[in-house]
């Protein structure tokens, strides 16, 4: 079994794709109000909201357990509507040597496609692929969509 991996999943949203991108690129601290059952807090630890190099701490519940992740915003591409977060501390580092999450929004009129990609290196072969975490982030994405369709 390989220690490195890459998985992705897509979800179609009917809410505004530009707004969805802006939430992850500039306003992630609003996500806990849109998906309160999953995300409990998003705090700026270093830098400024919406800037590459900023450090963000996420508090969330995954698989029934409260967890944290400290991420650095690695890239923000406004033209292609892509944001990449690199996990540098927290619960995921107990399982993975490296972990990156990229969200890409493709806008197509009334329906938009959100693609989440996880790139990772497991600490050992017993660590499972992060499929349940991908399910989790898709659910958060659907919560954000539902919030904006109200």
mmCIF file of N, CA, C and O in Angstrom, residues 2 5 8 12 25 31 38 46 67-68 82-83 104 115 128-129 132 135 145:
data_model
loop_
_atom_site.group_PDB
_atom_site.id
_atom_site.type_symbol
_atom_site.label_atom_id
_atom_site.label_comp_id
_atom_site.label_asym_id
_atom_site.label_seq_id
_atom_site.Cartn_x
_atom_site.Cartn_y
_atom_site.Cartn_z
ATOM 1 N N UNK A 2 0.563 2.207 -0.844
ATOM 2 C CA UNK A 2 1.354 3.431 -0.964
ATOM 3 C C UNK A 2 1.109 4.356 0.230
ATOM 4 O O UNK A 2 0.001 4.421 0.757
ATOM 5 N N UNK A 5 -0.808 9.735 -1.345
ATOM 6 C CA UNK A 5 -2.058 9.590 -2.067
ATOM 7 C C UNK A 5 -2.667 10.925 -2.422
ATOM 8 O O UNK A 5 -2.256 11.980 -1.931
ATOM 9 N N UNK A 8 -10.003 12.987 -4.644
ATOM 10 C CA UNK A 8 -10.823 14.176 -4.874
ATOM 11 C C UNK A 8 -12.278 13.790 -5.024
ATOM 12 O O UNK A 8 -12.612 12.651 -5.350
ATOM 13 N N UNK A 12 -21.942 19.460 -6.883
ATOM 14 C CA UNK A 12 -22.560 20.569 -7.602
ATOM 15 C C UNK A 12 -23.318 21.432 -6.604
ATOM 16 O O UNK A 12 -24.015 20.910 -5.726
ATOM 17 N N UNK A 25 -11.468 31.702 0.495
ATOM 18 C CA UNK A 25 -10.266 32.499 0.256
ATOM 19 C C UNK A 25 -10.130 33.659 1.236
ATOM 20 O O UNK A 25 -9.021 33.990 1.650
ATOM 21 N N UNK A 31 -17.562 30.353 8.290
ATOM 22 C CA UNK A 31 -18.055 29.004 8.009
ATOM 23 C C UNK A 31 -18.743 28.379 9.216
ATOM 24 O O UNK A 31 -19.729 27.663 9.064
ATOM 25 N N UNK A 38 -20.666 21.066 12.245
ATOM 26 C CA UNK A 38 -19.375 20.509 11.818
ATOM 27 C C UNK A 38 -18.190 21.377 12.225
ATOM 28 O O UNK A 38 -17.186 20.878 12.705
ATOM 29 N N UNK A 46 -2.191 33.964 12.587
ATOM 30 C CA UNK A 46 -1.094 34.773 12.070
ATOM 31 C C UNK A 46 -1.494 35.336 10.720
ATOM 32 O O UNK A 46 -2.164 34.671 9.947
ATOM 33 N N UNK A 67 -11.914 18.028 17.036
ATOM 34 C CA UNK A 67 -10.548 18.052 16.537
ATOM 35 C C UNK A 67 -10.135 19.476 16.186
ATOM 36 O O UNK A 67 -10.980 20.367 16.107
ATOM 37 N N UNK A 68 -8.835 19.641 15.974
ATOM 38 C CA UNK A 68 -8.314 20.933 15.517
ATOM 39 C C UNK A 68 -7.335 20.703 14.381
ATOM 40 O O UNK A 68 -6.729 19.636 14.260
ATOM 41 N N UNK A 82 -9.312 28.961 -6.807
ATOM 42 C CA UNK A 82 -8.698 27.849 -6.102
ATOM 43 C C UNK A 82 -8.013 28.351 -4.845
ATOM 44 O O UNK A 82 -7.384 29.406 -4.853
ATOM 45 N N UNK A 83 -8.154 27.591 -3.760
ATOM 46 C CA UNK A 83 -7.466 27.875 -2.501
ATOM 47 C C UNK A 83 -6.857 26.575 -2.004
ATOM 48 O O UNK A 83 -7.524 25.535 -2.027
ATOM 49 N N UNK A 104 -11.539 24.010 -5.347
ATOM 50 C CA UNK A 104 -11.626 24.698 -6.635
ATOM 51 C C UNK A 104 -13.102 24.841 -6.993
ATOM 52 O O UNK A 104 -13.870 23.875 -6.871
ATOM 53 N N UNK A 115 -14.765 21.269 -6.382
ATOM 54 C CA UNK A 115 -13.890 20.102 -6.336
ATOM 55 C C UNK A 115 -12.954 20.230 -5.149
ATOM 56 O O UNK A 115 -12.247 21.233 -5.014
ATOM 57 N N UNK A 128 -5.537 4.873 7.195
ATOM 58 C CA UNK A 128 -6.478 4.791 6.083
ATOM 59 C C UNK A 128 -6.448 6.064 5.240
ATOM 60 O O UNK A 128 -6.058 7.129 5.722
ATOM 61 N N UNK A 129 -6.902 5.947 4.012
ATOM 62 C CA UNK A 129 -7.074 7.135 3.173
ATOM 63 C C UNK A 129 -8.142 8.015 3.829
ATOM 64 O O UNK A 129 -9.072 7.502 4.457
ATOM 65 N N UNK A 132 -13.347 9.569 4.892
ATOM 66 C CA UNK A 132 -14.401 10.111 5.769
ATOM 67 C C UNK A 132 -14.218 11.618 5.953
ATOM 68 O O UNK A 132 -15.192 12.338 6.125
ATOM 69 N N UNK A 135 -15.768 13.109 2.913
ATOM 70 C CA UNK A 135 -17.228 13.136 3.116
ATOM 71 C C UNK A 135 -17.617 14.319 3.991
ATOM 72 O O UNK A 135 -18.597 15.023 3.712
ATOM 73 N N UNK A 145 -23.773 25.892 0.941
ATOM 74 C CA UNK A 145 -24.721 26.105 -0.145
ATOM 75 C C UNK A 145 -26.127 26.366 0.402
ATOM 76 O O UNK A 145 -26.785 27.329 0.022
#
